[in-house]
Short mmCIF file of C-alpha atoms and ligand atoms in Angstrom, two decimals:
data_model
loop_
_atom_site.label_atom_id
_atom_site.label_comp_id
_atom_site.label_asym_id
_atom_site.label_seq_id
_atom_site.Cartn_x
_atom_site.Cartn_y
_atom_site.Cartn_z
CA UNK A 167 -137.36 91.31 -134.82
CA UNK A 168 -138.47 88.46 -137.33
CA UNK A 169 -139.90 85.48 -135.28
CA UNK A 170 -140.73 82.07 -136.51
CA UNK A 171 -142.80 79.98 -134.56
CA UNK A 172 -142.65 76.24 -135.37
CA UNK A 173 -146.05 74.37 -134.79
CA UNK A 174 -149.87 74.79 -135.94
CA UNK A 175 -152.20 74.31 -133.10
CA UNK A 176 -154.00 76.15 -130.31
CA UNK A 177 -150.70 76.28 -128.26
CA UNK A 178 -148.77 77.77 -130.93
CA UNK A 179 -151.65 80.39 -131.38
CA UNK A 180 -151.63 81.34 -127.86
CA UNK A 181 -147.69 81.75 -128.19
CA UNK A 182 -148.02 83.78 -131.19
CA UNK A 183 -150.64 86.24 -129.62
CA UNK A 184 -148.62 86.53 -126.66
CA UNK A 185 -145.45 87.43 -128.68
CA UNK A 186 -147.42 89.91 -130.70
CA UNK A 187 -147.77 92.00 -127.68
CA UNK A 188 -144.05 92.56 -127.64
CA UNK A 189 -142.96 96.18 -129.07
CA UNK A 190 -139.86 94.45 -130.52
CA UNK A 191 -141.73 91.95 -132.51
CA UNK A 192 -142.19 93.13 -136.22
CA UNK A 193 -143.21 89.90 -138.11
CA UNK A 194 -144.19 86.40 -136.94
CA UNK A 195 -143.94 83.43 -139.35
CA UNK A 196 -145.75 79.99 -138.38
CA UNK A 197 -144.47 76.58 -139.66
CA UNK A 198 -147.08 75.59 -140.62
CA UNK A 199 -149.72 77.57 -138.75
CA UNK A 200 -153.24 77.23 -139.67
CA UNK A 201 -156.45 79.06 -140.69
CA UNK A 202 -157.01 80.86 -137.51
CA UNK A 203 -153.35 81.49 -136.68
CA UNK A 204 -153.04 83.32 -140.29
CA UNK A 205 -155.01 86.28 -138.62
CA UNK A 206 -151.95 86.85 -136.30
CA UNK A 207 -148.87 85.53 -138.22
CA UNK A 208 -147.84 84.61 -141.73
CA UNK A 209 -148.60 80.83 -142.29
CA UNK A 210 -145.57 79.22 -144.24
CA UNK A 211 -147.29 75.78 -144.47
CA UNK A 212 -144.03 74.15 -143.86
CA UNK A 213 -144.29 71.11 -141.92
CA UNK A 214 -143.35 71.20 -138.07
CA UNK A 215 -141.15 68.11 -138.49
CA UNK A 216 -139.58 69.16 -141.93
CA UNK A 217 -136.32 70.38 -140.46
CA UNK A 218 -134.85 71.03 -143.64
CA UNK A 219 -137.49 73.40 -144.99
CA UNK A 220 -137.81 75.01 -141.59
CA UNK A 221 -133.89 75.65 -141.45
CA UNK A 222 -133.94 76.72 -145.12
CA UNK A 223 -136.89 79.28 -144.44
CA UNK A 224 -135.28 80.73 -141.62
CA UNK A 225 -132.04 81.44 -143.28
CA UNK A 226 -133.61 82.86 -146.41
CA UNK A 227 -135.93 85.16 -144.38
CA UNK A 228 -133.29 86.14 -141.91
CA UNK A 229 -135.16 85.11 -138.71
CA UNK A 230 -133.88 86.88 -135.67
CA UNK A 231 -135.57 84.34 -133.30
CA UNK A 232 -137.32 80.93 -133.30
CA UNK A 233 -139.68 79.31 -130.69
CA UNK A 234 -140.04 75.30 -131.30
CA UNK A 235 -143.30 74.44 -129.80
CA UNK A 236 -144.11 70.84 -130.33
CA UNK A 237 -142.68 67.72 -129.17
CA UNK A 238 -141.61 66.01 -132.56
CA UNK A 239 -139.52 68.81 -133.75
CA UNK A 240 -137.68 69.29 -130.42
CA UNK A 241 -137.06 65.39 -130.16
CA UNK A 242 -135.64 65.38 -133.71
CA UNK A 243 -133.31 68.05 -133.14
CA UNK A 244 -135.01 71.36 -134.65
CA UNK A 245 -133.33 73.63 -132.14
CA UNK A 246 -129.88 72.06 -132.80
CA UNK A 247 -130.38 72.71 -136.61
CA UNK A 248 -131.57 76.09 -136.10
CA UNK A 249 -128.71 77.23 -133.94
CA UNK A 250 -126.01 75.64 -136.11
CA UNK A 251 -127.03 78.30 -138.63
CA UNK A 252 -126.75 80.93 -135.93
CA UNK A 253 -130.45 81.31 -135.29
CA UNK A 254 -131.14 81.61 -131.34
CA UNK A 255 -134.13 79.54 -130.27
CA UNK A 256 -136.63 79.06 -127.35
CA UNK A 257 -136.59 75.27 -126.87
CA UNK A 258 -134.34 72.34 -125.50
CA UNK A 259 -131.76 70.83 -127.95
CA UNK A 260 -131.96 67.07 -128.97
CA UNK A 261 -129.91 65.96 -125.86
CA UNK A 262 -132.32 67.64 -123.40
CA UNK A 263 -135.67 66.94 -125.37
CA UNK A 264 -135.02 63.33 -124.65
CA UNK A 265 -136.72 63.83 -121.21
CA UNK A 266 -139.79 63.74 -123.08
CA UNK A 267 -138.79 61.68 -125.98
CA UNK A 268 -137.94 58.64 -123.91
CA UNK A 269 -140.05 57.50 -120.96
CA UNK A 270 -137.58 55.00 -120.07
CA UNK A 271 -134.84 57.90 -120.00
CA UNK A 272 -136.95 60.09 -117.82
CA UNK A 273 -137.87 57.13 -115.16
CA UNK A 274 -134.12 56.18 -114.74
CA UNK A 275 -133.19 59.85 -114.33
CA UNK A 276 -135.77 60.29 -111.90
CA UNK A 277 -134.44 57.20 -110.12
CA UNK A 278 -130.79 57.98 -110.18
CA UNK A 279 -131.29 61.36 -108.74
CA UNK A 280 -133.98 60.41 -106.14
CA UNK A 281 -136.90 62.45 -107.75
CA UNK A 282 -140.34 61.21 -106.47
CA UNK A 283 -142.16 59.23 -108.97
CA UNK A 284 -144.12 56.10 -109.50
CA UNK A 285 -142.25 52.63 -109.04
CA UNK A 286 -141.39 51.04 -112.36
CA UNK A 287 -139.80 48.36 -114.41
CA UNK A 288 -138.61 48.71 -118.07
CA UNK A 289 -138.97 45.89 -120.63
CA UNK A 290 -137.75 45.46 -124.21
CA UNK A 291 -138.97 41.74 -124.38
CA UNK A 292 -142.76 40.95 -124.40
CA UNK A 293 -142.83 37.63 -122.87
CA UNK A 294 -140.80 39.14 -119.80
CA UNK A 295 -143.32 41.96 -119.77
CA UNK A 296 -146.27 39.49 -119.65
CA UNK A 297 -144.55 37.52 -117.18
CA UNK A 298 -144.03 40.47 -114.89
CA UNK A 299 -147.80 41.41 -115.03
CA UNK A 300 -148.78 38.18 -113.72
CA UNK A 301 -147.90 39.04 -110.41
CA UNK A 302 -147.94 42.93 -110.57
CA UNK A 303 -150.41 45.02 -108.41
CA UNK A 304 -153.36 46.08 -110.29
CA UNK A 305 -154.27 48.53 -111.56
CA UNK A 306 -151.17 49.46 -113.24
CA UNK A 307 -149.96 51.69 -115.98
CA UNK A 308 -148.36 50.76 -119.44
CA UNK A 309 -146.40 53.44 -121.47
CA UNK A 310 -144.57 53.21 -124.68
CA UNK A 311 -141.12 54.56 -124.41
CA UNK A 312 -141.20 57.01 -127.26
CA UNK A 313 -143.58 59.87 -128.56
CA UNK A 314 -146.90 58.27 -129.49
CA UNK A 315 -149.21 61.27 -130.19
CA UNK A 316 -150.11 61.39 -126.58
CA UNK A 317 -151.54 58.15 -126.78
CA UNK A 318 -149.02 55.96 -125.50
CA UNK A 319 -150.25 55.52 -122.01
CA UNK A 320 -152.72 52.94 -120.83
CA UNK A 321 -154.08 53.13 -117.27
CA UNK A 322 -155.08 49.32 -116.93
CA UNK A 323 -157.77 48.63 -114.43
CA UNK A 324 -157.49 44.89 -115.13
CA UNK A 325 -154.72 42.30 -115.70
CA UNK A 326 -156.28 41.80 -119.17
CA UNK A 327 -156.13 45.39 -120.12
CA UNK A 328 -152.49 45.70 -119.01
CA UNK A 329 -151.68 42.51 -121.17
CA UNK A 330 -153.43 43.92 -123.98
CA UNK A 331 -151.73 47.24 -123.94
CA UNK A 332 -148.21 45.41 -123.70
CA UNK A 333 -149.48 43.11 -126.87
CA UNK A 334 -150.38 46.38 -128.70
CA UNK A 335 -147.10 48.21 -128.25
CA UNK A 336 -144.77 45.15 -128.54
CA UNK A 337 -146.56 42.74 -130.76
CA UNK A 338 -149.14 44.91 -133.03
CA UNK A 339 -146.55 47.91 -132.83
CA UNK A 340 -149.52 50.27 -132.99
CA UNK A 341 -146.89 53.10 -132.02
CA UNK A 342 -144.08 51.73 -134.39
CA UNK A 343 -140.67 51.71 -132.78
CA UNK A 344 -141.85 54.01 -129.74
CA UNK A 345 -143.45 50.78 -128.33
CA UNK A 346 -140.55 48.65 -128.56
CA UNK A 347 -139.53 49.60 -125.09
CA UNK A 348 -142.18 49.82 -122.53
CA UNK A 349 -142.56 51.18 -118.84
CA UNK A 350 -144.70 49.30 -116.58
CA UNK A 351 -145.64 51.45 -113.65
CA UNK A 352 -147.23 51.77 -110.38
CA UNK A 353 -150.59 53.14 -110.26
CA UNK A 354 -150.83 56.50 -108.34
CA UNK A 355 -153.78 58.35 -107.26
CA UNK A 356 -154.47 61.90 -106.31
CA UNK A 357 -155.20 65.32 -107.85
CA UNK A 358 -153.11 66.23 -111.02
CA UNK A 359 -151.50 69.43 -111.37
CA UNK A 360 -149.53 70.83 -114.60
CA UNK A 361 -146.73 73.05 -113.86
CA UNK A 362 -145.11 74.85 -116.96
CA UNK A 363 -141.68 76.45 -116.12
CA UNK A 364 -139.09 78.58 -117.83
CA UNK A 365 -135.70 77.26 -117.18
CA UNK A 366 -132.20 77.92 -118.54
CA UNK A 367 -130.16 75.42 -116.66
CA UNK A 368 -129.32 77.99 -113.95
CA UNK A 369 -132.93 78.85 -112.44
CA UNK A 370 -136.36 77.27 -112.57
CA UNK A 371 -139.26 79.70 -112.62
CA UNK A 372 -142.69 78.01 -112.65
CA UNK A 373 -145.59 79.85 -114.46
CA UNK A 374 -149.08 79.73 -113.02
CA UNK A 375 -150.35 76.06 -112.06
CA UNK A 376 -152.87 74.53 -114.25
CA UNK A 377 -155.46 71.72 -114.62
CA UNK A 378 -156.08 69.80 -118.00
CA UNK A 379 -159.22 67.85 -118.55
CA UNK A 380 -158.15 64.98 -120.75
CA UNK A 381 -161.23 62.85 -121.11
CA UNK A 382 -163.82 63.49 -123.65
CA UNK A 383 -166.67 63.31 -121.47
CA UNK A 384 -168.32 65.12 -118.35
CA UNK A 385 -167.23 63.85 -115.01
CA UNK A 386 -163.93 62.70 -116.54
CA UNK A 387 -165.56 59.82 -118.56
CA UNK A 388 -164.76 58.27 -121.97
CA UNK A 389 -161.70 58.05 -123.93
CA UNK A 390 -158.66 60.37 -123.51
CA UNK A 391 -158.07 63.31 -125.68
CA UNK A 392 -155.53 66.01 -126.57
CA UNK A 393 -157.34 68.07 -123.79
CA UNK A 394 -160.83 69.42 -123.47
CA UNK A 395 -159.95 72.34 -121.56
CA UNK A 396 -158.08 73.90 -118.82
CA UNK A 397 -158.17 76.48 -115.81
CA UNK A 398 -155.50 78.30 -113.96
CA UNK A 399 -154.41 78.43 -111.30
CA UNK A 400 -155.12 74.84 -110.07
CA UNK A 401 -156.60 75.30 -106.55
CA UNK A 402 -154.64 72.14 -105.27
CA UNK A 403 -151.57 73.52 -106.00
CA UNK A 404 -151.05 75.52 -102.51
CA UNK A 405 -147.89 77.55 -101.67
CA UNK A 406 -146.78 74.72 -99.39
CA UNK A 407 -146.91 72.27 -102.35
CA UNK A 408 -145.15 74.69 -104.69
CA UNK A 409 -142.54 74.92 -102.15
CA UNK A 410 -142.10 70.91 -102.01
CA UNK A 411 -142.12 70.66 -105.72
CA UNK A 412 -139.25 73.42 -105.98
CA UNK A 413 -137.11 71.44 -103.51
CA UNK A 414 -137.87 67.95 -104.53
CA UNK A 415 -138.77 67.93 -108.05
CA UNK A 416 -137.98 71.13 -110.07
CA UNK A 417 -134.41 71.97 -108.88
CA UNK A 418 -133.38 68.44 -108.76
CA UNK A 419 -134.59 67.88 -112.22
CA UNK A 420 -132.75 70.83 -113.43
CA UNK A 421 -129.61 69.82 -111.58
CA UNK A 422 -129.69 66.12 -112.91
CA UNK A 423 -130.14 67.24 -116.68
CA UNK A 424 -126.99 69.56 -115.89
CA UNK A 425 -124.98 66.59 -114.47
CA UNK A 426 -126.03 64.37 -117.39
CA UNK A 427 -124.51 66.90 -119.92
CA UNK A 428 -127.91 67.74 -121.00
CA UNK A 429 -128.79 71.00 -119.85
CA UNK A 430 -132.41 72.07 -120.46
CA UNK A 431 -133.30 75.53 -121.90
CA UNK A 432 -136.79 76.15 -122.64
CA UNK A 433 -140.22 75.23 -121.18
CA UNK A 434 -140.18 72.19 -118.90
CA UNK A 435 -143.30 70.97 -118.27
CA UNK A 436 -143.99 69.00 -115.09
CA UNK A 437 -146.91 66.63 -114.89
CA UNK A 438 -147.56 66.10 -111.11
CA UNK A 439 -149.89 64.05 -109.10
CA UNK A 440 -150.30 64.93 -105.44
CA UNK A 441 -150.21 61.75 -103.75
CA UNK A 442 -150.64 60.88 -100.07
CA UNK A 443 -146.87 60.49 -99.93
CA UNK A 444 -146.26 64.06 -101.55
CA UNK A 445 -146.00 65.26 -105.12
CA UNK A 446 -144.75 62.75 -107.76
CA UNK A 447 -143.71 63.17 -111.39
CA UNK A 448 -146.28 61.50 -113.68
CA UNK A 449 -144.65 62.96 -117.02
CA UNK A 450 -142.17 65.49 -118.21
CA UNK A 451 -142.85 67.28 -121.51
CA UNK A 452 -140.11 69.24 -123.10
CA UNK A 453 -142.50 71.92 -124.26
CA UNK A 454 -145.61 74.24 -123.28
CA UNK A 455 -148.61 72.02 -122.72
CA UNK A 456 -151.69 72.14 -124.96
CA UNK A 457 -154.39 73.48 -123.76
CA UNK A 458 -152.30 74.55 -120.57
CA UNK A 459 -150.66 77.36 -122.46
CA UNK A 460 -154.01 78.67 -123.51
CA UNK A 461 -154.62 79.65 -119.69
CA UNK A 462 -151.25 80.32 -118.75
CA UNK A 463 -149.77 82.71 -121.32
CA UNK A 464 -152.90 85.07 -120.82
CA UNK A 465 -152.01 85.54 -117.28
CA UNK A 466 -148.40 86.55 -117.92
CA UNK A 467 -147.98 89.96 -117.31
CA UNK A 468 -144.13 90.22 -118.54
CA UNK A 469 -142.87 90.24 -122.17
CA UNK A 470 -142.90 86.87 -123.37
CA UNK A 471 -140.20 87.61 -126.08
CA UNK A 472 -137.81 88.88 -123.40
CA UNK A 473 -138.20 86.03 -121.21
CA UNK A 474 -137.72 83.47 -124.21
CA UNK A 475 -134.42 85.36 -125.34
CA UNK A 476 -133.10 85.28 -121.64
CA UNK A 477 -133.95 81.56 -121.36
CA UNK A 478 -131.96 81.02 -124.71
CA UNK A 479 -128.96 83.09 -123.27
CA UNK A 480 -128.93 81.80 -119.87
CA UNK A 481 -130.01 84.88 -118.38
CA UNK A 482 -133.34 84.17 -116.70
CA UNK A 483 -132.31 85.06 -113.27
CA UNK A 484 -132.08 88.79 -114.39
CA UNK A 485 -135.62 88.82 -116.16
CA UNK A 486 -139.01 89.62 -114.62
CA UNK A 487 -141.50 86.90 -114.98
CA UNK A 488 -144.72 88.08 -113.48
CA UNK A 489 -148.18 86.59 -113.57
CA UNK A 490 -151.39 88.19 -113.06
CA UNK A 491 -153.30 86.89 -109.73
CA UNK A 492 -156.43 86.52 -111.81
CA UNK A 493 -157.71 83.13 -113.16
CA UNK A 494 -158.31 81.59 -116.51
CA UNK A 495 -160.44 79.19 -118.32
CA UNK A 496 -159.96 77.60 -121.74
CA UNK A 497 -162.75 75.77 -123.05
CA UNK A 498 -162.22 73.58 -126.20
CA UNK A 499 -164.80 73.24 -128.95
CA UNK A 500 -164.32 70.07 -130.74
CA UNK A 501 -166.08 68.36 -133.86
CA UNK A 502 -168.80 65.95 -132.66
CA UNK A 503 -167.18 62.36 -132.59
CA UNK A 504 -163.77 63.30 -131.60
CA UNK A 505 -161.54 61.62 -130.51
CA UNK A 506 -162.70 58.75 -132.87
CA UNK A 507 -164.49 59.59 -136.30
CA UNK A 508 -165.76 63.01 -137.07
CA UNK A 509 -166.65 65.37 -140.05
CA UNK A 510 -165.07 68.45 -140.80
CA UNK A 511 -165.51 71.42 -143.45
CA UNK A 512 -168.07 73.33 -141.26
CA UNK A 513 -167.83 77.27 -141.37
CA UNK A 514 -166.99 78.71 -137.97
CA UNK A 515 -168.50 82.33 -136.83
CA UNK A 516 -166.71 84.21 -134.16
CA UNK A 517 -168.18 87.25 -133.04
CA UNK A 518 -165.91 90.45 -133.50
CA UNK A 519 -166.68 91.85 -129.91
CA UNK A 520 -166.12 88.45 -128.18
CA UNK A 521 -164.83 89.05 -124.54
CA UNK A 522 -162.44 86.13 -124.72
CA UNK A 523 -159.50 85.09 -126.76
CA UNK A 524 -159.88 82.42 -129.37
CA UNK A 525 -157.06 80.23 -130.07
CA UNK A 526 -157.61 77.93 -133.38
CA UNK A 527 -156.23 74.65 -133.52
CA UNK A 528 -157.95 72.69 -136.29
CA UNK A 529 -159.34 75.12 -138.79
CA UNK A 530 -158.47 76.02 -142.26
CA UNK A 531 -159.28 78.94 -144.73
CA UNK A 532 -161.36 78.22 -147.64
CA UNK A 533 -161.76 81.03 -150.07
CA UNK A 534 -161.29 83.39 -146.90
CA UNK A 535 -163.84 81.45 -144.86
CA UNK A 536 -162.56 80.07 -141.68
CA UNK A 537 -163.91 76.29 -141.71
CA UNK A 538 -163.31 73.00 -139.47
CA UNK A 539 -160.43 70.85 -140.09
CA UNK A 540 -159.67 68.89 -137.15
CA UNK A 541 -160.90 67.01 -133.93
CA UNK A 542 -159.94 70.01 -131.51
CA UNK A 543 -161.17 73.05 -133.45
CA UNK A 544 -160.40 76.09 -131.34
CA UNK A 545 -160.14 77.00 -127.49
CA UNK A 546 -161.97 80.16 -126.07
CA UNK A 547 -160.00 81.65 -123.03
CA UNK A 548 -161.49 83.99 -120.70
CA UNK A 549 -159.91 85.44 -117.66
CA UNK A 550 -162.03 86.60 -114.59
CA UNK A 551 -161.29 87.98 -111.09
CA UNK A 552 -162.10 84.51 -109.59
CA UNK A 553 -162.04 81.09 -111.03
CA UNK A 554 -165.95 80.97 -111.07
CA UNK A 555 -165.94 84.38 -112.93
CA UNK A 556 -163.56 82.81 -115.62
CA UNK A 557 -165.54 79.77 -116.00
CA UNK A 558 -168.54 81.47 -116.36
CA UNK A 559 -167.30 83.79 -118.86
CA UNK A 560 -165.49 81.15 -121.02
CA UNK A 561 -169.02 79.31 -121.19
CA UNK A 562 -170.81 82.64 -121.83
CA UNK A 563 -168.64 83.38 -124.50
CA UNK A 564 -167.82 80.11 -125.82
CA UNK A 565 -171.61 79.74 -126.68
CA UNK A 566 -171.30 82.74 -129.15
CA UNK A 567 -168.68 80.81 -131.20
CA UNK A 568 -170.43 78.71 -133.70
CA UNK A 569 -169.90 75.93 -136.06
CA UNK A 570 -172.18 72.84 -137.05
CA UNK A 571 -171.71 69.55 -134.97
CA UNK A 572 -169.68 71.41 -132.33
CA UNK A 573 -169.03 69.54 -128.91
CA UNK A 574 -167.49 70.69 -125.68
CA UNK A 575 -167.46 69.54 -122.01
CA UNK A 576 -169.93 71.33 -119.97
CA UNK A 577 -167.96 70.72 -116.70
CA UNK A 578 -164.50 72.45 -117.39
CA UNK A 579 -163.48 73.63 -114.04
CA UNK A 580 -166.14 72.10 -111.90
CA UNK A 581 -163.62 70.05 -110.06
CA UNK A 582 -161.35 72.83 -109.43
CA UNK A 583 -164.49 74.94 -107.95
CA UNK A 584 -165.12 71.98 -105.66
CA UNK A 585 -161.40 71.72 -104.78
CA UNK A 586 -161.33 75.51 -103.88
CA UNK A 587 -163.81 74.76 -101.21
CA UNK A 588 -161.97 71.78 -100.03
CA UNK A 589 -158.55 73.65 -99.63
CA UNK A 590 -160.11 76.79 -98.06
P1 AMP B 200 -149.74 61.10 -120.30
O1 AMP B 200 -150.42 60.66 -121.66
O2 AMP B 200 -148.59 60.71 -120.18
O3 AMP B 200 -150.19 62.52 -120.33
O4 AMP B 200 -150.69 60.38 -119.43
C1 AMP B 200 -152.02 60.17 -119.46
C2 AMP B 200 -152.70 60.25 -118.22
O5 AMP B 200 -152.51 58.97 -117.74
C3 AMP B 200 -152.15 61.13 -117.05
O6 AMP B 200 -152.56 62.45 -117.16
C4 AMP B 200 -152.63 60.36 -115.76
O7 AMP B 200 -153.92 60.81 -115.59
C5 AMP B 200 -152.30 59.02 -116.08
N1 AMP B 200 -151.33 58.39 -115.57
C6 AMP B 200 -150.17 58.37 -116.22
N2 AMP B 200 -149.26 57.67 -115.22
C7 AMP B 200 -149.92 57.33 -114.21
C8 AMP B 200 -149.78 56.70 -113.10
N3 AMP B 200 -148.41 56.02 -112.73
N4 AMP B 200 -150.72 56.46 -112.12
C9 AMP B 200 -151.96 56.86 -112.41
N5 AMP B 200 -152.38 57.52 -113.57
C10 AMP B 200 -151.43 57.76 -114.54
N1 LIG B 201 -152.00 68.87 -122.07
C1 LIG B 201 -150.99 67.81 -121.99
C2 LIG B 201 -150.00 67.92 -122.70
O1 LIG B 201 -149.71 69.08 -123.47
O2 LIG B 201 -148.95 66.98 -123.03
#
């Protein structure tokens, strides 16, 4: 089968490497792909948001199945466009992708269907938002309604910081139209867990749980990034919590979307916080997480293409989805300076006998030489019998991947190892 994967980051590289294991896959095309993905797929260079070019390419090249991985094309309706020309897809349609595309929509849905989440208020008028903040409990959380490259959330520790975030969204419009509506939300505390799931509107099948490390610095310090590393499974996510989440969050969300006439098919990502009052939803994503995918898919033992096709057809209940009981750790190597200013263009060396997978995010081929081209350059994912083993292996093998000015956190998984002791 000829497969088209829309996207061009580390997540897409992990999806492509996983799909390649399927005996039924003959060719994989990526839109756009990147210099590292080029080793595993044919990179078309077509932008992930260029829906006209994507549909034309899929038609001209007789693509049998498409996987739309990033949020933007999903929210823009890439799946609707591809399905309209008869190409089956993995990913939610536009009506369902709104679950990530609009925070106001997702908060209102959770309220309507009693799905546990932080208390909130919605504003489309800046003066009203600022008036509300005068008496709101602090800390508080300010969220731009729409997609904002993952930067639309401010956890404000002071009233001034919250006001600044409101002005940035609504006056300075730093996120464009995304910030013309905002959500101001109760500040929750507790361990965070990412749970990606396959759902076709009939069943929800959670994948192995994971933990992201969003801040740039060790000990969760410094600015937020696109994710500096992940581990799976997440030790905080016990069987008991998993059961509660299935009953109070996962199934109710699937049923709510069905009831709204917005059946969700694809990967539904639950960003959860385990609070003193039980698990609550911090965010929904309508897609695989990045870099969660880089630890989740290496642990998948079943055939990814079969699962994706079954999801599209609404036949997930008949499909085996099995994960290994091993652990995984993904270490992200970034360009020094990221998420602020950084330099690129440095050659990357990856030993051929590396005992880990490399998922390339920000690199391009320059005369056949792989060179850095982005902030997050690549992820090194290792599997171990225990979490400790996976972490040690990721660091040992990660040290063999070299480029100038490389930066990585030194404590990916450290919190999870401590949690393992706590929950024992
Ligand atoms: P997001 O950009 O939606 O992934 O959010 C970034 C981070 O902000 C989350 O991973 C949480 O750590 C934090 N966050 C979001 N909402 C809340 C909340 N209501 N309370 C506390 N922290 C939050
Ligand atoms: N790792 C968080 C996300 O993909 O949004």
